Structures are given as C-alpha cells and as structure tokens.
Tab-separated table of C-alpha atoms and ligand atoms in Angstrom:
chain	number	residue	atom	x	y	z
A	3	UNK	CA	0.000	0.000	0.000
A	4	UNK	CA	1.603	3.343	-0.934
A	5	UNK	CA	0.204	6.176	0.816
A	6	UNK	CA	1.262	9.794	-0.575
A	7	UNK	CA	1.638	12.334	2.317
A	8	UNK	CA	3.023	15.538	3.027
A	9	UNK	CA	3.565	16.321	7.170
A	10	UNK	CA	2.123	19.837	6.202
A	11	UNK	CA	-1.066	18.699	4.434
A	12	UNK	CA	-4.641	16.957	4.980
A	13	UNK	CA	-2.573	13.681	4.446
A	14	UNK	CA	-2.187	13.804	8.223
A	15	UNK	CA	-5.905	12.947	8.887
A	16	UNK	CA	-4.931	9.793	6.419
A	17	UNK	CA	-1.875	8.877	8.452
A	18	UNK	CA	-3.842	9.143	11.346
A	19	UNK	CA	-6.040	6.593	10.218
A	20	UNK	CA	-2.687	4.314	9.071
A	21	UNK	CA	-1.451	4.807	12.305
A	22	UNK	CA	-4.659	3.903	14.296
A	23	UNK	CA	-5.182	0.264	12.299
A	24	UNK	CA	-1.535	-0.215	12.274
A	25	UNK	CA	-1.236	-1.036	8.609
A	26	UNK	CA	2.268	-1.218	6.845
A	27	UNK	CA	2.627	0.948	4.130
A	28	UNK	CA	4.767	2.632	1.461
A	29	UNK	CA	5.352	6.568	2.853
A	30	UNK	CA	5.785	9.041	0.005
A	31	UNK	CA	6.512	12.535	0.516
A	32	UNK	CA	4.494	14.967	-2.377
A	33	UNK	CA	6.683	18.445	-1.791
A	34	UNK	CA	3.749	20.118	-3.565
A	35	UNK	CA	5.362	23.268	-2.249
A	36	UNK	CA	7.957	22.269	-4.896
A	37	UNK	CA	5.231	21.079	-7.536
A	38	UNK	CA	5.652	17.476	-7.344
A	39	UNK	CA	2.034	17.312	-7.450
A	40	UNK	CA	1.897	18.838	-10.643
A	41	UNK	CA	4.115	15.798	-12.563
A	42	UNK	CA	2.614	13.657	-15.307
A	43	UNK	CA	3.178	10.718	-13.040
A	44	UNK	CA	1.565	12.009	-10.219
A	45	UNK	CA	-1.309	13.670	-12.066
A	46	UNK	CA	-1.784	9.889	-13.295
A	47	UNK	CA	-2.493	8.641	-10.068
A	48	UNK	CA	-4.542	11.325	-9.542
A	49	UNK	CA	-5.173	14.280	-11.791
A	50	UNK	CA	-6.404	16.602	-9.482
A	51	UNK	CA	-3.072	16.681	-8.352
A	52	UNK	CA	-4.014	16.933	-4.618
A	53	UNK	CA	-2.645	14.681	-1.766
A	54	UNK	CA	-3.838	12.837	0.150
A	55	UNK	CA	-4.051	9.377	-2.448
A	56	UNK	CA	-3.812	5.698	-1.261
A	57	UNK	CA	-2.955	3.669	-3.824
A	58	UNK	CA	-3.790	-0.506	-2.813
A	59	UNK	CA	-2.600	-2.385	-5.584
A	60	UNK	CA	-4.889	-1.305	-8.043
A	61	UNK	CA	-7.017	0.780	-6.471
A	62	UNK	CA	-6.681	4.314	-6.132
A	63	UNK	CA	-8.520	6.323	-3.274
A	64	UNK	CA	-8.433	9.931	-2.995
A	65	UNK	CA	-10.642	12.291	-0.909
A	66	UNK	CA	-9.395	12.090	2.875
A	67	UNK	CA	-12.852	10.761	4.269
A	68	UNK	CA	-13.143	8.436	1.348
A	69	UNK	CA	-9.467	6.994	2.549
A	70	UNK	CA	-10.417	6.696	6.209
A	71	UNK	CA	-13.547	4.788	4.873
A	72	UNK	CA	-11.754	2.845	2.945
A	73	UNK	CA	-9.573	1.918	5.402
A	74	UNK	CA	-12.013	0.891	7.823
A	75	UNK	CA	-13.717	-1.732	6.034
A	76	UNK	CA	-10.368	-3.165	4.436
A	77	UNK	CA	-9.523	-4.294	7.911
A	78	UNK	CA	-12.362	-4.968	9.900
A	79	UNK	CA	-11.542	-6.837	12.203
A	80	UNK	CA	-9.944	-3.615	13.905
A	81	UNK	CA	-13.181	-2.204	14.647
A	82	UNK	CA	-13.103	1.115	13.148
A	83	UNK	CA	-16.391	0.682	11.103
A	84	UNK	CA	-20.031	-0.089	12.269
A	85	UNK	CA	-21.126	-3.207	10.453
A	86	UNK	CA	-22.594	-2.781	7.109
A	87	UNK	CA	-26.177	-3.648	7.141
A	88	UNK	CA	-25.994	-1.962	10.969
A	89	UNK	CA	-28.595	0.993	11.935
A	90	UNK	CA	-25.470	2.738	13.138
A	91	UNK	CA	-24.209	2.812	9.914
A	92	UNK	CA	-26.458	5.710	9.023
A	93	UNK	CA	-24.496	7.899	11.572
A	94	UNK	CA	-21.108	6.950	10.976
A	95	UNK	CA	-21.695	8.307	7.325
A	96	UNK	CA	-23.173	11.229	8.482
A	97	UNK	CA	-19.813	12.032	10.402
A	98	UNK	CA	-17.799	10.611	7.461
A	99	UNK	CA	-19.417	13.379	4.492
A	100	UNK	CA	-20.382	16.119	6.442
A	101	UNK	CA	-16.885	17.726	7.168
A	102	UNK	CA	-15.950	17.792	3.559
A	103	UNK	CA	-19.762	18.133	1.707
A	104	UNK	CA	-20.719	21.230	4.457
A	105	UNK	CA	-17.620	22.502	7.020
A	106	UNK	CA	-15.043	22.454	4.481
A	107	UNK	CA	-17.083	25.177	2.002
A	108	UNK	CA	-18.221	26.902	4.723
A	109	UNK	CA	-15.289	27.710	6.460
A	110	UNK	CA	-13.061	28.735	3.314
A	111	UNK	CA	-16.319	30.755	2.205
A	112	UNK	CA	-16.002	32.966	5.587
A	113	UNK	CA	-12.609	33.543	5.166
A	114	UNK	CA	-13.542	35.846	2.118
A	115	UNK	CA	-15.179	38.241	0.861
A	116	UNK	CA	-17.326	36.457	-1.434
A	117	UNK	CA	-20.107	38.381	-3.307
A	118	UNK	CA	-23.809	37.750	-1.679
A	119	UNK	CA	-25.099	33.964	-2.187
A	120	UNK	CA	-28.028	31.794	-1.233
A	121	UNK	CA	-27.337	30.478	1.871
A	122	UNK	CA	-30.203	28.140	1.113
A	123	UNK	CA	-29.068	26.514	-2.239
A	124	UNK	CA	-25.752	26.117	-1.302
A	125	UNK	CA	-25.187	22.933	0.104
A	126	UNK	CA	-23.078	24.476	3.248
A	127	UNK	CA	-25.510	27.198	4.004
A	128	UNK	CA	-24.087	29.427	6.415
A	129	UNK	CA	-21.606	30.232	9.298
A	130	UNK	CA	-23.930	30.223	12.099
A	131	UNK	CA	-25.985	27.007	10.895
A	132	UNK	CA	-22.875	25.060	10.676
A	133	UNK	CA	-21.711	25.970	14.329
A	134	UNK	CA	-24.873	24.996	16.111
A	135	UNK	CA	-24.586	22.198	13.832
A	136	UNK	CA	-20.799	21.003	15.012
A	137	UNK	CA	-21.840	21.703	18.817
A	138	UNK	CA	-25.006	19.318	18.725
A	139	UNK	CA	-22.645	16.548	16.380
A	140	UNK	CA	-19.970	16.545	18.849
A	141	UNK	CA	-20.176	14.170	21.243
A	142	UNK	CA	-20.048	15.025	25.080
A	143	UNK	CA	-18.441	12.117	26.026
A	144	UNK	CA	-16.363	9.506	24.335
A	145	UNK	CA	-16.541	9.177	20.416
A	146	UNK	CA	-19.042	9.248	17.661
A	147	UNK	CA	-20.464	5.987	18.254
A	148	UNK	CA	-20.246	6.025	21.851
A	149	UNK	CA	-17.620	3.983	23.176
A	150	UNK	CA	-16.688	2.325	19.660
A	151	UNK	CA	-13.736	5.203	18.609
A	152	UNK	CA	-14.393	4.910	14.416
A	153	UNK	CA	-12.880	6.235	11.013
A	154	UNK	CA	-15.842	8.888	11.881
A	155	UNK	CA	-14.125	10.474	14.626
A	156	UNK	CA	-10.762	10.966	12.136
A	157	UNK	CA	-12.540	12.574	9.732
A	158	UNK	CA	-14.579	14.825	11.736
A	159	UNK	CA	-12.447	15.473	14.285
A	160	UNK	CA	-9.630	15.459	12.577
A	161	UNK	CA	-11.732	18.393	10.222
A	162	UNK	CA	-11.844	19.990	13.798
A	163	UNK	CA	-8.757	20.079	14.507
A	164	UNK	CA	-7.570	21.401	11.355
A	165	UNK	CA	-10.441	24.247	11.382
A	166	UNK	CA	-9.196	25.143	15.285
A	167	UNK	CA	-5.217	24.826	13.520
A	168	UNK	CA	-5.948	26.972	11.132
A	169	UNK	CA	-8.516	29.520	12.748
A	170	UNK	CA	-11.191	28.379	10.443
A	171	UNK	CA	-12.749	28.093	13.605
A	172	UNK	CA	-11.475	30.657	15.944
A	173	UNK	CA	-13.438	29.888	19.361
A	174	UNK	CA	-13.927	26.192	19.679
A	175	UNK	CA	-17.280	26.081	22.769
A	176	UNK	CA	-15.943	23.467	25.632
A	177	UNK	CA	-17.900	20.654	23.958
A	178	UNK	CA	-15.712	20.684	21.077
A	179	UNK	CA	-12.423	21.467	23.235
A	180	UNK	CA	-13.133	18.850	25.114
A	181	UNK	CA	-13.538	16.604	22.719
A	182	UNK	CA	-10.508	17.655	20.843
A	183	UNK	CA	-8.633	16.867	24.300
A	184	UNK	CA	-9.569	13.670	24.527
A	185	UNK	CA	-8.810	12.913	20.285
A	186	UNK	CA	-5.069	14.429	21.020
A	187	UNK	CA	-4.837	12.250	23.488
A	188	UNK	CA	-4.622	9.521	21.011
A	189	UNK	CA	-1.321	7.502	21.116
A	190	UNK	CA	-2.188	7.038	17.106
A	191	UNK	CA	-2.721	11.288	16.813
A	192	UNK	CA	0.775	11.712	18.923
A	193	UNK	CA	2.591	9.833	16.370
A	194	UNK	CA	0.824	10.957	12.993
A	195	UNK	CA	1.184	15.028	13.754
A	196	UNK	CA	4.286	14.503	15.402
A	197	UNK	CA	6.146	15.400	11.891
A	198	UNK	CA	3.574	18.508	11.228
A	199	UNK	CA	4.233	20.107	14.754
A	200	UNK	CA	7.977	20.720	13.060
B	322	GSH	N1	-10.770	17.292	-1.044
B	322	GSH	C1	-9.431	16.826	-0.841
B	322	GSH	C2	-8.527	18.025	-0.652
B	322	GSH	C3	-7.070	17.661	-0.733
B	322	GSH	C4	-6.192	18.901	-0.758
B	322	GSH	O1	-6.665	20.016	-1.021
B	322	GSH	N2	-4.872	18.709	-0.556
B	322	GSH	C5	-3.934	19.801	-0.601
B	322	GSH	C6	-2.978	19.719	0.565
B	322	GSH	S1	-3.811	19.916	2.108
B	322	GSH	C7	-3.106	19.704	-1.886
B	322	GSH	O2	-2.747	18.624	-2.289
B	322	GSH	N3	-2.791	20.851	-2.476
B	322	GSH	C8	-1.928	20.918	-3.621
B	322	GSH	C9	-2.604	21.553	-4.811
B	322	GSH	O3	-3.812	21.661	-4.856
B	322	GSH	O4	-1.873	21.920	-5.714
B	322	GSH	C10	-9.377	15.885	0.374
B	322	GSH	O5	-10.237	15.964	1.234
B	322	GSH	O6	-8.472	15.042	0.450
C-alpha cells in the first residue's frame, strides 16, 4: 500500500487513520510546495493533483474521508467501522461526508469576501448554521459511536482540529475542546502530527 503524504497537508488525517489500524505501508513525501504534485506521473495517479491518495494495488482512493472509509472496512476486524447492514451505519456516514460536503465550504467561504449567495441553495448554508450544527454533532463524552472510537471520529475530528489549527474556527465552545482533548490524546494522533508540529 503506498500512501502519498506531506507532514504539512490533509494527508495527516490519512496517516492518522494508518497509524490507528496499524497497517504497513509505502510513505511518500508529495513536496507540492515544490510542484511534485503537478508531474505527469503524479497527475496519473490522480489528476487533481491533490494529496492525500492511497494507492492498494490497483485501487486508487483519494478524498481524505473516502481513505479513512476505505480503510475501515479493508480491515475490519480492527473495529473502526459499524457493520454494514448496521442501523449505526447511518451515523457513521453522516460524520464521514459532512466535514468535507458542508464545514469544508463553509469555512473557506467565511474567510472571504465572497459576493452575496443563497445560503439556502448552497449545500453548506451558512456560518452560524454550521456551528450549532458542530456543537449538537460533537459528542459530550467519548466518540461518535459512543464507546466504539471509528474512522468517523478521524474525519470529523480530525476536520476539527484542522479548522481550530488553522482559525477556520477561531473559538472552539468546551464541547468541542473537550472533545478535541480527549482525540489528542490519542497515542495514534501523537505519532501521525508529530512530523507537522515541526
Ligand atoms: N478534497 C481533498 C482536498 C485535498 C487537498 O486540497 N490537498 C492539498 C494539501 S492539504 C493539496 O494537495 N494541495 C496541492 C494543490 O492543490 O496543488 C481531500 O479531502 O483530500
């Protein structure tokens, strides 16, 4: 498995998820600083030309949330997905699309000064929506699916943690500290933004 990662990139949020199943894998570096995204090779692989992309053999996954998934359900037996078929299921995706579908647009929109837009046919609608929206998704206690810690909480709080990084989201309430606390806590998070703290 080949993963291609940059310490200063959303490819954290996928090593995270490496690091949590323990999988061995293939770590290449993508200086797209330096433009190595912009190659013929690696616009092969992918030809957005964005990181992060898992490549499994022959399959190619890009989209963070799409890798986390994927990961989940290629090992199973780790526990980091609900059980297809499984009401809890429902959920879990919720967490899984959300960040990247709704936050993600949201957040960069607020940043700038973007000519007036309906806030009710875009699909992220607006600033305050979305916050009352992250404060009744985040869990209180424990993780997403209560006491089952799941590809979920990576991408979502891993979205968190990159909005609160990056002052996306400048005043984080105490239900989203708190969980934050408890996700950095993570032996797994230590080691994967160990390289992006230098
Ligand atoms: N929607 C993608 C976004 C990936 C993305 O924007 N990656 C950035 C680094 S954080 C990138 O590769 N930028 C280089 C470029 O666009 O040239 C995901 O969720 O994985």
């Amino acid at each position: 498995m080949k993963h291609f990662y940059n310490p200063m990139s959303r490819a954290v949020t996928t090593d995270w998820m490496l690091t949590e199943l323990e999988v061995e894998h293939e770590q290449i570096v993508v200086d797209f600083r330096a433009g190595e995204n912009d190659s013929p090779e690696f616009r092969a692989i992918n030809p957005m030309g964005k990181i992060p992309v898992l490549v499994d053999g022959e399959v190619v996954v890009t989209e963070t949330a799409a890798i986390c998934a994927y990961l989940a359900d290629r090992y199973p037996d780790k526990g980091y997905a609900p059980p297809i078929g499984s009401e809890l299921r429902g959920r879990y995706y919720r967490y899984l699309f959300y960040p990247g579908t709704t936050l993600e647009p949201m957040f960069t929109v607020s940043q700038f000064e973007v000519a007036e837009y309906s806030t009710e046919s875009t699909g992220w609608g607006d600033f305050e929506r979305c916050i009352a929206t992250v404060e009744s998704m985040t869990p209180e206690s424990d993780w997403i699916l209560g006491k089952q810690f799941s590809a979920a909480d990576v991408v979502f709080g891993g979205f968190l943690d990159f909005a609160v990084q990056f002052q996306l989201l400048k005043l984080p309430s105490a239900r989203v500290a708190g969980y934050l606390k408890r996700l950095k806590a993570r032996p797994a998070y230590q080691l994967s933004h160990e390289a992006s703290r230098h």
